[in-house]
Coordinates of C-alpha atoms and ligand atoms in Angstrom, one line a residue:
M207 CA -2.8 20.4 -47.7
T208 CA -2.6 17.4 -45.3
R209 CA -5.7 16.8 -43.3
A210 CA -5.3 13.9 -40.9
T211 CA -7.9 13.1 -38.3
L212 CA -6.7 12.5 -34.8
V213 CA -8.8 10.4 -32.5
F214 CA -8.1 9.8 -28.8
N215 CA -9.0 6.3 -27.8
G216 CA -11.2 5.9 -24.8
I217 CA -11.8 9.7 -24.6
D218 CA -14.1 9.8 -27.7
K219 CA -12.8 13.1 -29.0
K220 CA -11.4 13.9 -32.4
I221 CA -9.8 16.8 -34.3
D222 CA -8.5 17.5 -37.8
L223 CA -4.7 17.9 -37.8
E224 CA -3.0 20.2 -40.3
S225 CA 0.4 19.3 -41.6
Q226 CA 3.2 19.7 -39.1
T227 CA 0.8 20.1 -36.1
N228 CA 2.0 17.9 -33.3
I229 CA -0.2 15.7 -31.1
L230 CA 0.6 17.6 -27.9
D231 CA -0.7 20.9 -29.4
A232 CA -3.8 19.1 -30.7
A233 CA -4.4 17.5 -27.3
R234 CA -4.1 21.0 -25.6
Q235 CA -6.7 22.4 -28.1
M236 CA -9.0 19.5 -27.1
E237 CA -8.3 20.0 -23.4
I238 CA -6.9 16.5 -23.0
G239 CA -4.3 16.6 -20.2
I240 CA -0.9 15.2 -21.3
S241 CA 2.1 15.6 -19.0
A242 CA 4.6 18.0 -20.7
V243 CA 7.2 19.0 -18.2
C244 CA 9.6 20.6 -20.7
G245 CA 6.8 22.5 -22.4
G246 CA 7.0 20.4 -25.6
R247 CA 10.7 20.6 -26.4
G248 CA 11.2 16.9 -26.6
L249 CA 13.5 16.9 -23.6
C250 CA 11.6 15.4 -20.6
G251 CA 10.1 12.3 -22.2
K252 CA 6.9 12.7 -20.2
C253 CA 4.4 13.2 -23.0
R254 CA 4.4 9.5 -24.1
I255 CA 1.5 8.4 -26.2
V256 CA 0.7 5.1 -28.0
V257 CA -0.3 5.3 -31.6
R258 CA -2.8 2.4 -32.1
K259 CA -3.6 3.1 -35.8
G260 CA -2.4 5.4 -38.6
A261 CA 1.2 5.6 -37.6
E262 CA 2.0 6.1 -41.3
C263 CA 0.1 9.4 -41.2
L264 CA 2.7 10.8 -38.8
G265 CA 6.2 12.0 -39.6
P266 CA 9.1 9.6 -38.7
T267 CA 10.5 9.4 -35.2
I268 CA 13.1 11.9 -34.4
G269 CA 16.4 11.6 -32.5
L270 CA 14.9 13.1 -29.3
E271 CA 12.3 10.4 -29.1
R272 CA 15.0 7.7 -29.4
L273 CA 16.6 9.2 -26.2
S274 CA 13.5 8.7 -24.2
L275 CA 11.9 5.6 -25.7
S276 CA 13.3 2.1 -25.9
E277 CA 13.4 0.1 -29.1
D278 CA 10.6 -2.2 -27.8
E279 CA 8.5 0.8 -26.9
L280 CA 9.0 2.3 -30.4
G281 CA 8.1 -1.0 -31.8
E282 CA 4.8 -1.0 -29.8
G283 CA 3.8 2.4 -31.2
Y284 CA 5.0 4.7 -28.4
R285 CA 5.9 8.2 -29.5
L286 CA 6.4 11.5 -27.7
A287 CA 3.3 13.7 -28.4
C288 CA 5.4 16.8 -28.8
C289 CA 7.5 15.2 -31.5
A290 CA 4.9 13.4 -33.5
T291 CA 3.5 15.6 -36.3
A292 CA 0.9 15.0 -39.0
A293 CA 2.4 14.2 -42.4
R294 CA -0.2 12.5 -44.5
D295 CA -4.0 12.2 -44.8
G296 CA -5.8 9.5 -42.8
T297 CA -7.0 8.7 -39.3
I298 CA -4.6 8.4 -36.4
L299 CA -5.9 6.6 -33.3
V300 CA -3.9 7.5 -30.2
E301 CA -4.0 6.4 -26.6
V302 CA -2.7 8.3 -23.6
P303 CA -1.1 5.8 -21.2
P304 CA -1.8 6.4 -17.5
E305 CA 1.7 7.8 -16.7
S306 CA 1.2 10.6 -19.2
A307 CA -2.5 11.3 -18.5
I308 CA -2.8 14.2 -16.0
E309 CA -6.5 14.0 -15.2
Q310 CA -6.5 10.2 -15.1
Q311 CA -3.8 10.2 -12.5
R312 CA -5.9 12.5 -10.3
L313 CA -8.9 10.2 -10.5
Q314 CA -7.0 7.2 -9.7
V315 CA -6.1 8.5 -6.2
A316 CA -9.4 6.9 -5.1
G317 CA -8.1 3.5 -6.1
I318 CA -9.1 0.8 -8.6
E319 CA -12.8 0.0 -8.9
T320 CA -13.3 -3.7 -9.0
I321 CA -17.0 -4.3 -9.5
V322 CA -18.8 -6.5 -7.0
S323 CA -22.5 -7.2 -6.9
P324 CA -24.0 -5.7 -3.7
D325 CA -24.6 -8.3 -1.1
P326 CA -23.9 -6.4 2.1
M327 CA -23.8 -7.7 5.7
V328 CA -26.5 -5.2 6.7
E329 CA -29.9 -4.9 5.1
K330 CA -33.1 -3.1 5.8
H331 CA -36.6 -4.5 5.4
L332 CA -40.0 -2.8 5.6
V333 CA -42.3 -5.0 7.7
V334 CA -46.0 -4.6 8.5
V335 CA -46.6 -6.0 12.0
S336 CA -50.0 -6.9 13.4
L337 CA -50.7 -5.5 16.9
P338 CA -51.5 -8.1 19.5
Q339 CA -55.3 -8.7 20.2
L340 CA -57.0 -9.9 23.3
D341 CA -57.8 -13.2 21.7
D342 CA -54.3 -13.6 20.3
V343 CA -51.8 -12.1 22.7
K344 CA -48.3 -12.5 21.3
S345 CA -45.2 -10.6 22.4
D346 CA -44.1 -7.8 20.1
A347 CA -40.9 -9.8 19.3
E348 CA -43.0 -12.8 18.2
S349 CA -45.2 -10.6 16.0
L350 CA -42.1 -9.1 14.4
I351 CA -40.4 -12.4 13.8
T352 CA -43.6 -13.9 12.3
A353 CA -44.0 -10.8 10.0
L354 CA -40.4 -11.0 8.8
S355 CA -40.8 -14.7 8.1
N356 CA -44.1 -14.2 6.2
Q357 CA -43.2 -11.1 4.3
H358 CA -39.5 -11.6 3.6
G359 CA -38.9 -15.3 4.1
I360 CA -36.4 -14.6 6.9
G361 CA -36.5 -17.1 9.7
K362 CA -34.4 -17.7 12.8
V363 CA -33.6 -14.2 13.8
S364 CA -32.5 -12.8 17.1
I365 CA -33.3 -9.3 18.3
G366 CA -30.5 -7.2 19.8
H367 CA -30.8 -5.3 23.0
D368 CA -31.0 -1.8 21.4
A369 CA -33.7 -3.1 18.9
L370 CA -35.7 -4.6 21.8
L371 CA -35.7 -1.2 23.5
Q372 CA -37.1 0.4 20.4
L373 CA -39.6 -2.3 19.5
P374 CA -42.7 -1.6 21.8
H375 CA -43.1 2.0 20.7
A376 CA -42.0 1.5 17.1
I377 CA -44.6 -1.2 16.6
R378 CA -47.5 1.0 17.8
D379 CA -46.5 4.2 15.8
Q380 CA -46.9 4.8 12.1
K381 CA -49.7 2.3 11.4
N382 CA -47.6 -0.8 12.3
Y383 CA -45.0 -0.1 9.6
L384 CA -41.5 -0.8 10.8
M385 CA -38.1 -0.5 9.1
V386 CA -35.9 -3.3 10.5
T387 CA -32.1 -3.4 10.0
L388 CA -30.5 -6.8 10.1
Y389 CA -26.8 -7.7 10.4
G390 CA -25.7 -10.9 8.9
E391 CA -29.2 -12.0 8.0
D392 CA -30.0 -13.3 11.5
K393 CA -29.7 -10.4 14.0
I394 CA -32.1 -7.5 14.2
V395 CA -30.0 -4.6 15.3
W396 CA -32.2 -1.5 14.8
I397 CA -35.9 -0.7 14.4
E398 CA -37.4 2.5 13.2
P399 CA -41.1 3.3 13.0
G400 CA -42.5 4.0 9.6
E401 CA -41.0 3.8 6.2
D402 CA -37.4 5.0 6.6
L403 CA -36.1 5.6 3.1
T404 CA -32.7 6.9 4.1
P405 CA -29.8 4.8 2.6
L406 CA -28.1 2.2 4.6
L407 CA -24.5 3.2 5.0
G408 CA -21.1 1.7 5.7
L409 CA -17.6 3.1 6.3
A410 CA -14.5 1.6 4.8
V411 CA -11.3 2.6 6.5
D412 CA -7.7 2.2 5.4
L413 CA -5.4 2.7 8.3
G414 CA -2.0 3.6 6.8
T415 CA 1.1 4.2 8.9
T416 CA 1.2 7.8 7.6
K417 CA -2.3 8.5 6.4
I418 CA -5.8 7.3 7.2
A419 CA -8.5 7.3 4.5
A420 CA -12.2 6.7 4.9
Y421 CA -14.9 6.0 2.3
L422 CA -18.6 6.4 3.1
V423 CA -20.6 3.9 1.0
D424 CA -24.2 3.3 0.2
V425 CA -23.9 -0.5 0.8
K426 CA -27.1 -1.4 -1.0
E427 CA -26.2 0.5 -4.2
G428 CA -22.4 -0.2 -3.9
R429 CA -21.8 3.5 -4.4
T430 CA -19.1 5.6 -2.6
L431 CA -20.8 8.8 -1.4
A432 CA -17.8 10.7 0.1
T433 CA -14.2 10.2 0.9
A434 CA -11.8 11.9 3.3
S435 CA -8.3 11.4 4.6
S436 CA -6.1 12.7 7.4
P437 CA -2.5 12.2 8.5
N438 CA -2.2 9.4 11.1
P439 CA -1.8 11.2 14.4
Q440 CA 0.4 8.4 15.7
I441 CA 3.2 10.0 13.7
Q442 CA 3.9 12.1 16.9
F443 CA 4.9 8.8 18.6
G444 CA 7.2 7.7 15.8
D445 CA 7.3 7.8 12.0
D446 CA 7.6 4.1 11.7
I447 CA 5.8 1.1 13.2
I448 CA 8.7 -0.1 15.3
S449 CA 8.9 3.2 17.2
R450 CA 5.2 3.1 17.9
I451 CA 5.4 -0.5 19.1
S452 CA 8.2 0.5 21.5
Y453 CA 6.1 3.4 22.8
A454 CA 3.1 1.1 23.3
R455 CA 5.3 -1.4 25.2
E456 CA 6.6 1.2 27.6
D457 CA 3.3 1.7 29.5
K458 CA -0.3 0.5 29.3
K459 CA -1.6 4.0 29.1
N460 CA 0.6 4.6 26.0
L461 CA -1.2 1.8 24.2
K462 CA -4.6 3.5 25.1
Q463 CA -3.2 6.8 23.8
L464 CA -2.2 5.3 20.5
Q465 CA -5.5 3.6 20.1
G466 CA -7.4 6.7 21.2
S467 CA -5.6 8.9 18.7
V468 CA -6.6 6.7 15.8
I469 CA -10.2 6.2 16.9
A470 CA -10.5 10.0 17.2
V471 CA -9.4 10.5 13.6
V472 CA -11.7 7.7 12.3
N473 CA -14.6 9.5 14.1
K474 CA -13.6 12.8 12.5
L475 CA -13.5 11.2 9.1
L476 CA -16.8 9.6 9.7
Q477 CA -18.3 13.0 10.6
D478 CA -16.6 14.7 7.6
T479 CA -17.8 12.2 5.1
C480 CA -21.3 12.2 6.5
R481 CA -21.4 16.0 6.4
E482 CA -20.2 15.9 2.8
A483 CA -22.9 13.4 1.8
G484 CA -25.6 15.1 3.8
V485 CA -26.4 12.1 6.0
E486 CA -26.1 11.3 9.7
A487 CA -23.5 9.1 11.3
R488 CA -26.2 7.0 13.0
Q489 CA -27.1 5.6 9.5
V490 CA -23.7 3.9 9.4
F491 CA -24.3 0.3 10.5
D492 CA -21.2 -1.4 9.2
I493 CA -17.5 -0.5 9.3
V494 CA -14.7 -2.4 7.5
V495 CA -11.1 -1.6 8.5
V496 CA -7.9 -2.6 6.8
G497 CA -4.3 -1.8 7.9
N498 CA -0.9 -3.3 8.4
T499 CA -0.8 -5.7 11.4
A500 CA 0.6 -3.2 13.8
M501 CA -2.0 -0.6 12.9
H502 CA -4.7 -3.4 13.2
H503 CA -3.5 -4.2 16.7
L504 CA -3.2 -0.6 17.8
F505 CA -6.7 0.1 16.4
L506 CA -8.2 -2.7 18.4
G507 CA -6.2 -1.9 21.5
I508 CA -4.2 -5.2 21.3
N509 CA -0.7 -4.9 22.6
P510 CA 1.6 -5.1 19.5
E511 CA 4.7 -5.9 21.6
F512 CA 5.3 -9.4 20.1
L513 CA 5.1 -8.2 16.5
A514 CA 8.5 -6.7 17.0
M515 CA 10.1 -9.8 18.5
S516 CA 11.1 -12.9 16.7
P517 CA 9.2 -14.9 15.4
F518 CA 7.0 -11.7 15.0
S519 CA 3.7 -13.4 15.5
P520 CA 0.4 -11.5 15.6
A521 CA -2.1 -11.9 18.4
V522 CA -4.7 -13.0 15.8
R523 CA -4.7 -13.7 12.1
S524 CA -8.3 -14.3 11.3
E525 CA -10.9 -11.5 10.9
V526 CA -12.1 -9.8 14.1
V527 CA -15.6 -8.5 14.5
T528 CA -16.3 -6.0 17.3
G529 CA -19.1 -3.6 18.3
S530 CA -18.3 0.0 17.2
K531 CA -19.2 1.5 20.6
D532 CA -16.9 -1.0 22.3
I533 CA -13.9 0.7 20.7
G534 CA -15.4 4.2 20.9
L535 CA -16.6 4.7 17.3
T536 CA -19.5 7.1 16.9
A537 CA -21.4 5.4 14.1
N538 CA -24.8 3.8 14.9
P539 CA -24.4 2.4 18.4
T540 CA -25.2 -1.1 17.1
A541 CA -22.8 -1.0 14.1
F542 CA -20.2 -3.7 13.8
V543 CA -16.6 -3.3 12.9
Y544 CA -15.0 -5.9 10.7
S545 CA -11.2 -5.9 10.8
F546 CA -9.6 -7.7 7.9
P547 CA -7.7 -10.9 8.5
V548 CA -3.9 -10.5 8.4
I549 CA -1.3 -12.7 6.7
A550 CA 1.5 -12.3 9.2
G551 CA 3.1 -9.9 11.7
F552 CA 4.3 -7.6 9.0
V553 CA 1.9 -8.3 6.2
G554 CA -1.5 -7.1 7.2
G555 CA -5.1 -6.7 6.1
D556 CA -4.1 -3.9 3.8
A557 CA -2.2 -6.4 1.7
V558 CA -5.2 -8.8 1.7
A559 CA -7.3 -5.9 0.5
D560 CA -4.8 -5.1 -2.2
I561 CA -4.9 -8.7 -3.4
L562 CA -8.7 -8.7 -3.4
A563 CA -9.0 -5.4 -5.3
T564 CA -6.4 -6.4 -7.9
Q565 CA -7.8 -9.9 -8.1
L566 CA -4.2 -11.1 -7.9
H567 CA -5.4 -14.4 -6.3
K568 CA -7.1 -15.2 -9.6
A569 CA -4.2 -14.3 -11.9
E570 CA -3.4 -17.1 -14.3
S571 CA 0.1 -15.9 -15.2
P572 CA 2.9 -14.4 -13.0
S573 CA 1.8 -11.0 -11.6
L574 CA 3.3 -8.7 -9.0
M575 CA 1.7 -6.2 -6.7
I576 CA 3.7 -3.5 -4.8
D577 CA 1.9 -1.3 -2.4
I578 CA 4.3 1.5 -1.7
G579 CA 4.1 3.3 1.6
T580 CA 6.1 3.7 4.8
N581 CA 6.0 -0.1 4.9
T582 CA 5.9 -1.6 1.5
E583 CA 4.0 -4.8 0.9
V584 CA 5.0 -7.0 -2.1
V585 CA 2.9 -9.9 -3.3
L586 CA 3.8 -12.2 -6.1
S587 CA 1.6 -14.7 -7.9
D588 CA 3.2 -17.4 -10.1
G589 CA -0.2 -18.1 -11.5
T590 CA -1.0 -20.8 -9.0
K591 CA -0.1 -19.5 -5.6
L592 CA 0.7 -16.3 -3.7
A593 CA 3.7 -15.3 -1.7
A594 CA 4.0 -12.0 0.3
C595 CA 6.5 -10.0 2.3
S596 CA 6.9 -6.6 3.7
C597 CA 9.8 -4.2 4.0
A598 CA 10.4 -0.9 5.7
S599 CA 10.8 1.7 3.0
G600 CA 10.4 4.8 5.2
P601 CA 8.3 7.8 4.7
A602 CA 10.5 9.5 2.0
L603 CA 8.4 8.1 -0.9
E604 CA 5.4 9.8 0.7
G605 CA 7.2 13.1 0.7
A606 CA 7.9 13.0 4.4
C607 CA 11.4 13.3 6.0
I608 CA 12.6 15.0 2.8
E609 CA 14.1 18.5 3.1
H610 CA 11.4 20.1 1.1
G611 CA 9.0 17.2 1.0
M612 CA 5.2 17.6 1.1
R613 CA 2.1 15.6 0.4
A614 CA 0.9 15.2 -3.1
E615 CA -1.3 18.3 -3.0
T616 CA -1.5 21.7 -4.7
G617 CA 1.9 23.3 -5.1
A618 CA 3.8 20.1 -4.8
I619 CA 6.4 19.5 -7.6
E620 CA 5.3 16.2 -9.1
R621 CA 7.1 16.0 -12.4
I622 CA 10.7 17.0 -13.1
Y623 CA 13.1 16.8 -16.0
I624 CA 16.7 18.0 -16.1
D625 CA 18.4 19.0 -19.4
H626 CA 21.4 16.8 -19.5
E627 CA 23.5 19.5 -21.3
N628 CA 23.0 22.6 -19.2
L629 CA 21.7 20.8 -16.1
E630 CA 18.7 23.2 -15.9
P631 CA 15.5 21.7 -14.6
G632 CA 11.9 22.0 -15.6
Y633 CA 9.0 21.0 -13.4
V634 CA 5.3 20.7 -13.1
T635 CA 3.4 21.3 -9.8
I636 CA 0.0 19.9 -8.8
G637 CA -2.6 22.5 -9.7
G638 CA 0.0 24.5 -11.8
T639 CA 0.7 26.9 -8.9
P640 CA 4.2 28.2 -7.8
P641 CA 6.0 25.4 -6.0
R642 CA 5.7 24.9 -2.2
G643 CA 7.7 21.7 -2.0
I644 CA 8.2 18.3 -3.6
C645 CA 6.1 15.2 -3.2
G646 CA 7.5 11.7 -3.2
S647 CA 7.0 11.1 -7.0
G648 CA 8.8 14.5 -7.6
V649 CA 11.8 13.5 -5.5
L650 CA 12.0 10.2 -7.4
D651 CA 11.7 11.9 -10.7
A652 CA 14.4 14.4 -9.7
L653 CA 16.7 11.6 -8.7
A654 CA 16.1 9.7 -11.9
F655 CA 17.0 12.8 -14.0
M656 CA 20.0 13.6 -11.7
L657 CA 21.3 10.1 -12.4
K658 CA 20.6 10.4 -16.2
S659 CA 22.3 13.8 -16.4
G660 CA 25.3 12.8 -14.2
I661 CA 24.4 15.1 -11.2
V662 CA 24.5 12.0 -9.0
D663 CA 26.9 9.1 -9.6
K664 CA 25.9 5.4 -9.3
R665 CA 26.6 5.5 -5.6
G666 CA 24.1 8.3 -5.2
R667 CA 26.7 11.0 -4.5
I668 CA 26.0 14.5 -5.8
V669 CA 28.9 15.4 -8.1
R670 CA 30.1 18.9 -7.1
T671 CA 32.4 19.6 -10.0
L672 CA 29.9 20.2 -12.8
G673 CA 30.2 24.0 -12.8
T674 CA 26.6 24.9 -12.3
P675 CA 25.3 27.2 -9.5
R676 CA 22.5 24.8 -9.0
I677 CA 24.8 22.3 -7.3
R678 CA 26.1 23.8 -4.0
S679 CA 26.6 22.9 -0.4
A680 CA 24.4 24.0 2.6
N681 CA 25.9 23.3 6.1
G682 CA 28.3 20.9 4.5
I683 CA 25.6 18.9 2.7
P684 CA 25.6 18.9 -1.1
E685 CA 22.3 19.8 -2.8
Y686 CA 20.8 20.5 -6.2
V687 CA 18.5 23.6 -6.5
L688 CA 15.3 22.7 -8.3
A689 CA 13.6 26.1 -7.9
W690 CA 15.0 29.4 -7.0
K691 CA 13.2 31.3 -4.2
E692 CA 11.9 33.9 -6.6
E693 CA 9.8 31.2 -8.4
T694 CA 8.5 29.5 -5.2
E695 CA 5.5 30.3 -3.1
I696 CA 7.5 29.8 0.1
G697 CA 10.2 32.3 -0.6
V698 CA 13.2 29.9 -0.2
D699 CA 15.0 27.8 -2.7
I700 CA 13.6 24.3 -3.1
T701 CA 16.4 21.7 -3.2
V702 CA 17.1 18.0 -3.4
T703 CA 19.8 17.3 -0.8
Q704 CA 22.3 14.5 -0.4
K705 CA 20.2 13.2 2.5
D706 CA 17.1 13.1 0.4
V707 CA 19.0 11.1 -2.2
Q708 CA 20.1 8.6 0.5
A709 CA 16.5 8.2 1.8
I710 CA 15.2 7.4 -1.7
Q711 CA 18.1 5.0 -2.3
L712 CA 17.4 3.1 0.9
A713 CA 13.7 2.9 0.1
K714 CA 14.1 1.7 -3.4
A715 CA 16.8 -0.8 -2.4
A716 CA 14.4 -2.3 0.2
I717 CA 11.6 -2.5 -2.3
F718 CA 13.7 -4.1 -5.0
A719 CA 15.3 -6.6 -2.6
A720 CA 11.9 -7.7 -1.2
T721 CA 10.7 -8.2 -4.8
A722 CA 13.8 -10.1 -5.8
V723 CA 13.5 -12.5 -2.8
L724 CA 9.9 -13.4 -3.7
M725 CA 10.9 -13.9 -7.4
R726 CA 13.7 -16.3 -6.3
K727 CA 11.3 -18.2 -4.1
L728 CA 8.7 -18.7 -6.8
K729 CA 11.3 -19.0 -9.5
I730 CA 10.0 -16.1 -11.6
K731 CA 12.2 -14.1 -14.0
P732 CA 11.4 -10.4 -14.8
S733 CA 10.4 -11.4 -18.3
D734 CA 7.8 -13.8 -16.9
I735 CA 5.9 -11.0 -15.1
R736 CA 2.8 -10.2 -17.2
R737 CA 1.4 -7.5 -14.9
L738 CA 2.8 -5.2 -12.2
F739 CA 0.2 -3.5 -10.0
L740 CA 1.6 -0.3 -8.4
A741 CA -0.5 0.6 -5.4
G742 CA -0.6 3.4 -2.8
A743 CA -0.8 7.1 -3.2
F744 CA 2.9 7.2 -4.3
G745 CA 2.3 4.4 -6.8
T746 CA -0.4 6.5 -8.3
Y747 CA 1.7 9.5 -9.1
V748 CA 5.1 7.9 -9.8
D749 CA 6.5 8.1 -13.3
P750 CA 7.1 4.4 -13.9
Q751 CA 10.1 5.1 -16.1
S752 CA 11.8 7.1 -13.3
A753 CA 11.2 4.3 -10.8
L754 CA 12.6 1.8 -13.3
V755 CA 15.7 4.0 -14.0
L756 CA 16.4 4.0 -10.3
G757 CA 16.0 0.2 -10.1
M758 CA 13.0 0.2 -7.8
Y759 CA 11.4 -2.9 -9.4
P760 CA 12.5 -5.5 -12.0
D761 CA 13.1 -4.5 -15.5
I762 CA 9.8 -5.1 -17.2
P763 CA 8.1 -3.3 -20.1
L764 CA 6.3 -0.2 -18.9
N765 CA 3.1 -1.2 -20.6
R766 CA 2.7 -4.1 -18.2
I767 CA 2.4 -1.7 -15.3
R768 CA -1.0 -0.8 -13.9
F769 CA -1.6 2.0 -11.4
V770 CA -4.2 1.0 -8.9
G771 CA -4.1 3.9 -6.5
N772 CA -5.3 3.1 -3.0
S773 CA -6.3 -0.5 -3.7
A774 CA -6.3 -1.3 0.0
G775 CA -9.2 1.1 0.4
S776 CA -10.8 -0.4 -2.7
G777 CA -10.6 -3.9 -1.1
A778 CA -12.1 -2.6 2.1
R779 CA -15.0 -1.1 0.1
M780 CA -15.6 -4.4 -1.7
A781 CA -15.9 -6.2 1.7
L782 CA -18.3 -3.6 2.9
I783 CA -20.5 -4.1 -0.2
S784 CA -20.2 -7.9 -0.5
K785 CA -20.3 -10.8 2.0
K786 CA -18.7 -12.9 -0.8
A787 CA -15.7 -10.5 -1.0
R788 CA -15.3 -11.0 2.8
T789 CA -15.2 -14.7 2.4
E790 CA -12.6 -14.3 -0.4
A791 CA -10.5 -12.1 1.8
E792 CA -10.5 -14.7 4.5
Q793 CA -9.4 -17.4 2.1
I794 CA -6.6 -15.1 0.7
A795 CA -5.2 -14.5 4.2
R796 CA -5.1 -18.3 4.8
D797 CA -3.6 -19.2 1.4
T798 CA -0.9 -16.6 1.0
D799 CA 2.6 -17.8 1.9
Y800 CA 4.4 -15.4 4.1
V801 CA 8.2 -14.8 3.6
E802 CA 10.0 -13.3 6.6
L803 CA 12.7 -11.0 5.4
A804 CA 14.4 -10.4 8.8
A805 CA 15.8 -13.9 8.8
D806 CA 16.5 -14.0 5.1
R807 CA 20.2 -13.7 4.1
A808 CA 19.2 -13.4 0.4
F809 CA 17.3 -10.2 1.3
R810 CA 20.4 -8.6 2.9
E811 CA 22.5 -9.6 -0.1
E812 CA 19.9 -8.2 -2.6
F813 CA 19.5 -5.0 -0.5
A814 CA 23.3 -4.3 -0.6
K815 CA 23.4 -4.8 -4.3
A816 CA 20.3 -2.7 -4.9
L817 CA 21.8 0.3 -3.1
L818 CA 23.6 1.3 -6.2
L819 CA 21.7 3.3 -8.9
P820 CA 20.2 1.5 -10.6
H821 CA 21.9 -1.7 -9.3
T822 CA 25.3 -3.3 -8.9
E823 CA 24.4 -5.9 -11.6
L824 CA 23.4 -3.6 -14.5
E825 CA 22.8 -6.7 -16.6
R826 CA 19.6 -7.3 -14.6
F827 CA 18.4 -3.9 -16.1
P828 CA 18.9 -4.1 -19.8
T829 CA 16.4 -1.4 -20.6
I830 CA 18.0 1.0 -18.1
A831 CA 21.5 0.2 -19.3
Q832 CA 20.2 1.2 -22.8
I833 CA 18.7 4.4 -21.6
L834 CA 21.8 5.4 -19.5
S835 CA 24.1 4.6 -22.4
R836 CA 22.0 6.7 -24.8
K837 CA 22.3 9.6 -22.4
G838 CA 26.0 9.1 -22.4
Ligands
FES1041 S1 6.8 17.6 -23.5 FE1 7.3 16.2 -25.0 S2 9.3 15.6 -24.3 FE2 8.7 17.1 -22.9

């Protein structure tokens, strides 16, 4: 009897495989999460694995695999786990790529971890201060400054007003031991009597148009203690940035209202993360904020009016440092808020943070980063310089403004396949519960399979003549039923409507066109791109093949794609932990060339061509052309 040994690379688990046992079943026995939307029938193509060694111990590839995997992928060792069975003795080394790994995808929501050595803006020092004597009467401040110099080699410091108020009593309590907090090595901001061993904390905040995320960080250890997120309350004033800018322009009090709503959420996230970590908000001495330029202005209370008028110039491009209490944040009253520098009116500090986290500015070969959100930022490196632009992609890819759209949380349909013979769907929900709706990656998956199975044509129109009850019309709008009401938790059918399809088409066309314009500027071909970083919550969950089938980004091998989650949040954390990272961010903002798409005719041309699925010029998508022709 055959006894092959199956080893999962990077997971350090192995199992003996009996003849004819497939890798998906073995992975299930070992509790290794591999996406399997069709339940192992070889139909969805979601259970992709890469065989690194011992391919000869497996049976040959079967026809179903050739429908889902390209020739190149097969050549690189890709197989479908449900179709690859043990056939001969030996050791098989298998890797689960990110798009198939269920658990890994969950973890990546937090964003890529780029290691930086802790070198924070704030630091605490224990100082022993001599009390003044009659024969040597010094001021308390002089005694403290002398002690800091003698004991820690720190000279030339100033003492902030709050610290001065604390000093006289602190110096006389607790046997002259003081814990002194410094900001930027030269300003004493806080003084506590005794040996305060509580960690020194910072808060990194990513202000998204739709969502705000906060990370509480022990800045000395460089460790994230807690994270929390919340919808951006400004949504009530408009889904998109332009509506909010118009609202702010109408009246001064509207600007205050917009600013106040965001500050209130950041304060809530501060309290939530502190509660989760069992610490107090007064221990938070440093705050780093990233966001697109409009969010940056609204957060700081700067009128964003001119961002919406040609030439779309921001009020300030360089970093801004403010006192937290000046803008109403309830951290330690002496905490500073560092707002990331921005690149231009529509490419903000979030893109700078993305670049910092992915290290795109250090790439030696052409690399692309796409941060997908309501506004999508695209940054391209040709290996020597960076160019960036931004396009409005709408909230559809985040599950908003979709008939049954919802955030990527429990009950959201996130993976879909459609049998191209009987047009019946299969799906997987987050948490494995009955479906409540569809998240952005689910809608994209649905549309990719609707295209592959002929339910939508290349113009994105739902074809009503296919003779399945799943395609119907509601109030005159065609739709495809993904889940009947009996299977859902909400008691109504969950559908993908013609309007949903259009919203996704517009979004993907904008993203592709923005990418194509940058590639033209830097003279980069799809085959030149060695690495594509997909960022943002949507970018974490998306099936890269579905996005490619729809023509969202250039046709490049899937193994060059790296999911980096919320890399803007990761960049903000790096700048919280390291002064050097802050300096790098400032350099990135200065050095990145901005490409304005509003004035770019090439963008309009590319956009019009990209509205078709996958694209008007199919020759630009050879891999997709191959997949679509195989599906007939
Ligand atoms: S689970 Fe393998 S193709 Fe669907």
